[in-house]
mmCIF file of C-alpha atoms in Angstrom:
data_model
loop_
_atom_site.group_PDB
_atom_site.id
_atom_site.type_symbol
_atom_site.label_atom_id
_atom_site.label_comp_id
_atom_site.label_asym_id
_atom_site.label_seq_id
_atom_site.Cartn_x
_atom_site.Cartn_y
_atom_site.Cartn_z
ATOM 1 C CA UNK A 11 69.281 36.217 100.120
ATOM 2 C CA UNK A 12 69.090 39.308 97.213
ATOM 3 C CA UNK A 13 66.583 36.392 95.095
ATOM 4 C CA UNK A 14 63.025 38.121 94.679
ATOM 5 C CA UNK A 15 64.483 41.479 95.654
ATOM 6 C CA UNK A 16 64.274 44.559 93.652
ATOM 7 C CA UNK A 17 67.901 46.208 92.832
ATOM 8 C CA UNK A 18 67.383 50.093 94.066
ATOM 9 C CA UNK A 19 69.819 51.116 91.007
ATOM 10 C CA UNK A 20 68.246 49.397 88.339
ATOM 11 C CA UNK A 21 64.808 50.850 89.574
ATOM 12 C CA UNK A 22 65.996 54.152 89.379
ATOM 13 C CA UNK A 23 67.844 53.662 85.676
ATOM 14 C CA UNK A 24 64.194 52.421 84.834
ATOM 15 C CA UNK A 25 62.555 55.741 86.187
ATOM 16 C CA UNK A 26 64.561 58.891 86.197
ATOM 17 C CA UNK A 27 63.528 60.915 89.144
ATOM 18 C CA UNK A 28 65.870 63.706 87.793
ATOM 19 C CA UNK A 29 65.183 66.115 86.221
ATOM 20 C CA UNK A 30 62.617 66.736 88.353
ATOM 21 C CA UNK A 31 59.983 69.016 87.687
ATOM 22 C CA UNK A 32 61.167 71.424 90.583
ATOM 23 C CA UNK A 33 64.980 71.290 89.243
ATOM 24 C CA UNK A 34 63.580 72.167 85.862
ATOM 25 C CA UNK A 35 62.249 75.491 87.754
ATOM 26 C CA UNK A 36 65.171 76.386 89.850
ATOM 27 C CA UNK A 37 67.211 75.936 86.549
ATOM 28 C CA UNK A 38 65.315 77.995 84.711
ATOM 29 C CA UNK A 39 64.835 80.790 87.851
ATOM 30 C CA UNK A 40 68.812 80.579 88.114
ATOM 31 C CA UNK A 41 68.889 81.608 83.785
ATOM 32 C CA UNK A 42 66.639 84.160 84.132
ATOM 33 C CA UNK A 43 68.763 85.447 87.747
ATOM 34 C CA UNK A 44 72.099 85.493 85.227
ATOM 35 C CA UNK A 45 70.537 86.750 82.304
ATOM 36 C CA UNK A 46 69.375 89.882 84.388
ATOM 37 C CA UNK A 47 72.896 90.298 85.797
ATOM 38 C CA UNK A 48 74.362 90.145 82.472
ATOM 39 C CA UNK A 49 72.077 93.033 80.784
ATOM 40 C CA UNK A 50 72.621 95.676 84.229
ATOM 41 C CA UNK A 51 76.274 94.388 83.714
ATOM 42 C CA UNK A 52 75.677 95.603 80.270
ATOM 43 C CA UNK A 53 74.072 98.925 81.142
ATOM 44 C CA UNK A 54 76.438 99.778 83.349
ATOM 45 C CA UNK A 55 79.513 99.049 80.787
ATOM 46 C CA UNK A 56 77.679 101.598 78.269
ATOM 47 C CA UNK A 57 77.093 104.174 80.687
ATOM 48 C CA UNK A 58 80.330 103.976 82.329
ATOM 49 C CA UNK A 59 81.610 104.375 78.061
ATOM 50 C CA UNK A 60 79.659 107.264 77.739
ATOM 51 C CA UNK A 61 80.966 109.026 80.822
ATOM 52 C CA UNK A 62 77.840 109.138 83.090
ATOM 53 C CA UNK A 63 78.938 107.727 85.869
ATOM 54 C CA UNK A 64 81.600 109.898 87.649
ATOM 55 C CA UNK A 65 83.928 107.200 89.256
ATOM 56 C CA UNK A 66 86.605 108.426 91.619
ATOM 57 C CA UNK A 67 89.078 106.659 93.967
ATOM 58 C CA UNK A 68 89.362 107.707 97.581
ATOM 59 C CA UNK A 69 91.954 108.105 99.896
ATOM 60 C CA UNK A 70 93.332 109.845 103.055
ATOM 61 C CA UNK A 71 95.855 110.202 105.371
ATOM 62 C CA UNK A 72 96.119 110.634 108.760
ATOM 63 C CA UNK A 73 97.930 111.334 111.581
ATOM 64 C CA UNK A 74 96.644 108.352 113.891
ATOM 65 C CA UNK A 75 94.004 104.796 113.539
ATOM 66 C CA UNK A 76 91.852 106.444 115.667
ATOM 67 C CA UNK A 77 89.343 110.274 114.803
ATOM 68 C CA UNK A 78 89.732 111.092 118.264
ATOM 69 C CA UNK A 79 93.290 111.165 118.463
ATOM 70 C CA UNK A 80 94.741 111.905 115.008
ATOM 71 C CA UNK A 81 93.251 114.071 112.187
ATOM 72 C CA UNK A 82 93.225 113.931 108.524
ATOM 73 C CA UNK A 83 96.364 115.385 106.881
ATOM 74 C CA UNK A 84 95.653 114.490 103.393
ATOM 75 C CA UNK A 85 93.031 113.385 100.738
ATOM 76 C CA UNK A 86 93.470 112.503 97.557
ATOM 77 C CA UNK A 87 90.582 112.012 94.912
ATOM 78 C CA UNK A 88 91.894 110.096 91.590
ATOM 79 C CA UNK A 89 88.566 110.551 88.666
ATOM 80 C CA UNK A 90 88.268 107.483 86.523
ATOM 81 C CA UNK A 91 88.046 110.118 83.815
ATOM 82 C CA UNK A 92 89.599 113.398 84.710
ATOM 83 C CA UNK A 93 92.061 115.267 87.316
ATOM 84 C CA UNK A 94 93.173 113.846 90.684
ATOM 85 C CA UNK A 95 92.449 116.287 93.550
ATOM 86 C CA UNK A 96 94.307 115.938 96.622
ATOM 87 C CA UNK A 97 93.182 118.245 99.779
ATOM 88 C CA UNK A 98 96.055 119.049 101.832
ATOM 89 C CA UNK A 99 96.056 120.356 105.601
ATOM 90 C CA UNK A 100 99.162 122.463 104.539
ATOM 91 C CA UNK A 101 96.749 124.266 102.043
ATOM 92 C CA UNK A 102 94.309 125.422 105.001
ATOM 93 C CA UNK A 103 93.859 128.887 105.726
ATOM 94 C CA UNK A 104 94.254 128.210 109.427
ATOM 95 C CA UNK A 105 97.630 126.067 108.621
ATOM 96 C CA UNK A 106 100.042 128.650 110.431
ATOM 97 C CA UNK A 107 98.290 129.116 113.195
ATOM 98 C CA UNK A 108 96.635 125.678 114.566
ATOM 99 C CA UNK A 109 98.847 122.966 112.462
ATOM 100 C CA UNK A 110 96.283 120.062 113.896
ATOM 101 C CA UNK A 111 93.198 121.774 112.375
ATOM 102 C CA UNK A 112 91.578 119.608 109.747
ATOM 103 C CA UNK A 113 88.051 121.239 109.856
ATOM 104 C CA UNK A 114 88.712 122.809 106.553
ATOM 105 C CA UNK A 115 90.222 119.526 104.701
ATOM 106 C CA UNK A 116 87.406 117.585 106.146
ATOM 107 C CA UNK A 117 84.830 120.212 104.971
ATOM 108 C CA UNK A 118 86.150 120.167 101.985
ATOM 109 C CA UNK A 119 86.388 116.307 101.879
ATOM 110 C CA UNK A 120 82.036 116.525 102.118
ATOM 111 C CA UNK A 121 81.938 119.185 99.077
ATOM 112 C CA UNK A 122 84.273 117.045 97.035
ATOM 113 C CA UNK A 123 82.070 114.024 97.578
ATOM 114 C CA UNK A 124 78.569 115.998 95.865
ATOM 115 C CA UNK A 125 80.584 115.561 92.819
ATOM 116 C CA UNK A 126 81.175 111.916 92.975
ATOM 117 C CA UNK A 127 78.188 109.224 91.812
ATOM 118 C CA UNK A 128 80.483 105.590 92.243
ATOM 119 C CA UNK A 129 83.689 106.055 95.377
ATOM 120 C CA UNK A 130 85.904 103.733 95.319
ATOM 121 C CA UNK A 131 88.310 102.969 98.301
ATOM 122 C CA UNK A 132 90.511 99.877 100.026
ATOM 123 C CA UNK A 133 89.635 99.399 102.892
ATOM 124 C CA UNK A 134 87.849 102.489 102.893
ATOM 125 C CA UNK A 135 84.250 100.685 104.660
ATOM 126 C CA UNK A 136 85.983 100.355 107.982
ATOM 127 C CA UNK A 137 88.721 103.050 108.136
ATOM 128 C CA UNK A 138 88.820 106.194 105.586
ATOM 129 C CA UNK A 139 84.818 107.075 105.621
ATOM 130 C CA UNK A 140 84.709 106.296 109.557
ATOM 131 C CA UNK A 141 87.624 108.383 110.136
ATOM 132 C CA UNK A 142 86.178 111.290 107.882
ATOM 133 C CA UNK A 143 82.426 110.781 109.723
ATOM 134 C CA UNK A 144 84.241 111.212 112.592
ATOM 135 C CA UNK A 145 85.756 114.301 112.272
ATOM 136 C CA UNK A 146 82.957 115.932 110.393
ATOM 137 C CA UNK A 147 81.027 115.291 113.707
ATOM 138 C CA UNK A 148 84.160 116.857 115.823
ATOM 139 C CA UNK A 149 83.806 119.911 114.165
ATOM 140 C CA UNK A 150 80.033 119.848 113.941
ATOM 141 C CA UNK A 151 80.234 120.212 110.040
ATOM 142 C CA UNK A 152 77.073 118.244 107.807
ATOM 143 C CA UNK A 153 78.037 114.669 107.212
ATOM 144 C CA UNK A 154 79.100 113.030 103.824
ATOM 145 C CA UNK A 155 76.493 113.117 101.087
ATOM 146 C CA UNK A 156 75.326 109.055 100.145
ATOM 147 C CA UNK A 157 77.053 107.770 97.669
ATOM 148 C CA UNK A 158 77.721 104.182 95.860
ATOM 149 C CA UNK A 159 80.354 102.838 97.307
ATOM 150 C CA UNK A 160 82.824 100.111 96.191
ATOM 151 C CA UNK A 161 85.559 98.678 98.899
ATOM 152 C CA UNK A 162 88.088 97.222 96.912
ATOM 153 C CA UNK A 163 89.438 95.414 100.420
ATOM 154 C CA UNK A 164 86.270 92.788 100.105
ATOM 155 C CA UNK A 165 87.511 91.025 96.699
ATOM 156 C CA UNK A 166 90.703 89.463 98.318
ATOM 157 C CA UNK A 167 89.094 89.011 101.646
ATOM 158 C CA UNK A 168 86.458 87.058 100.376
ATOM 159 C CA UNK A 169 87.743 85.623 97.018
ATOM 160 C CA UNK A 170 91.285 85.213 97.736
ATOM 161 C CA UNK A 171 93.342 83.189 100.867
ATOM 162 C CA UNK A 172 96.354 85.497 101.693
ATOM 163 C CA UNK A 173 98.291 85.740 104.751
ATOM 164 C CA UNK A 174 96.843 89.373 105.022
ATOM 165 C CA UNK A 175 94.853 91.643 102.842
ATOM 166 C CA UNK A 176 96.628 94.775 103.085
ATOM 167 C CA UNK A 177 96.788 96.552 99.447
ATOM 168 C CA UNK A 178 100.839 96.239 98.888
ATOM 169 C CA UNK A 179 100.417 92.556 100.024
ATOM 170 C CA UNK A 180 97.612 92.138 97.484
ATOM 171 C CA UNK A 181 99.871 94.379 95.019
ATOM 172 C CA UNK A 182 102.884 91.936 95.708
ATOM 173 C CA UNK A 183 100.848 88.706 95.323
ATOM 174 C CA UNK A 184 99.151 90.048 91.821
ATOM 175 C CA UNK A 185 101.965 91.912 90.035
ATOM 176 C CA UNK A 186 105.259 90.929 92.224
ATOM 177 C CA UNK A 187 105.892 93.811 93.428
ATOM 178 C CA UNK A 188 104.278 96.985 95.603
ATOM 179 C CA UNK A 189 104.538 101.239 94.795
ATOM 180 C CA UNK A 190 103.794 101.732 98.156
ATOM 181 C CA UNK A 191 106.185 104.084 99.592
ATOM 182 C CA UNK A 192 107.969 102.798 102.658
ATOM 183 C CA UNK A 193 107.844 105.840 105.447
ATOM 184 C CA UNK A 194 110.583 106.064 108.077
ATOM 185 C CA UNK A 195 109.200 106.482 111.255
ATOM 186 C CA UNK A 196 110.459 110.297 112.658
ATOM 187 C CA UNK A 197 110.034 111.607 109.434
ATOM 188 C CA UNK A 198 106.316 110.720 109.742
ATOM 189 C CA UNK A 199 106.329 112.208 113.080
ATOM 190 C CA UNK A 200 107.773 115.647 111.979
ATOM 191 C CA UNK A 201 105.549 115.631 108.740
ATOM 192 C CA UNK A 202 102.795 115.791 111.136
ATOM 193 C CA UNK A 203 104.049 118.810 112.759
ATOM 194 C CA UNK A 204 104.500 120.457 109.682
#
């Protein structure tokens, strides 16, 4: 029945389709993609060396998930190279009288971030920058300057497979064990009453 018929695989090991001329050009577009990703990989290695990027890691605290019904108590701003400043409602002119008045640790949130070129945060895309927004428009205060921004959340959300992507989970599953602090419940509370 095959007699007289032409074997598909031998034609093909007699004429290579492959590489094909339009392989050859996605190859070569896919080198020249990489090789451009590994010189501003490059770049930015030497200028983060010579210091001219100022790189700082962001986070805050609050009082509630939601702007409307919590405000900030804390911030804390860790430099790659240099001091960590941390902006505490406690340090607030306006402390003594009005405990749940963050207008002056958010405004001073904004000013901190004119000094910052790359922010880092986890999880900072869909909680700590909202939350901030949010309460610079409560008090009617200029928003946050632009600024590169890095969440640190999307690397194990999209690269890894955990049961949840919190950062002490992440911090567990990495380096087998967390510094988060564990927080009793009423002593939360109180903190936020001063």
């Amino acid at each position: 029945e095959f007699v007289g018929r032409q074997n598909p695989v031998s034609e093909l090991a007699r004429e290579p389709k492959w590489p094909s001329e339009q392989a050859i050009e996605i190859a070569q577009a896919y080198d020249r993609q990489r090789q451009r990703a590994e010189e501003r990989t490059q770049a930015l290695q030497e200028a983060m060396d010579a210091d001219l990027f100022r790189i700082v890691f962001f986070d805050i605290e609050t009082t509630h998930l939601r702007a409307d019904f919590g405000f900030v108590l804390c911030a804390a701003f860790r430099y790659l190279r240099g001091p960590t400043r941390v902006i505490r409602i406690d340090q607030s002119p306006s402390y003594r009288e009005r405990l749940w008045d963050d207008r002056w640790v958010v405004e001073n949130i904004r000013k901190e971030f004119e000094n910052i070129d790359i922010l880092v945060t986890y999880y900072g895309d869909k909680f700590d920058l909202p939350f901030v927004r949010s309460r610079l428009l409560y008090w009617k205060l200029p928003p946050l300057p632009t600024v590169f921004h890095i969440d640190l959340y999307n690397i194990p959300r999209y690269s890894l497979k955990l049961h949840n992507n919190r950062l002490d989970n992440v911090a567990v599953f990495l380096r087998g064990r967390s510094e988060k602090t564990r927080l009793n419940p009423e002593i939360w509370t109180r903190a936020t009453c001063g």
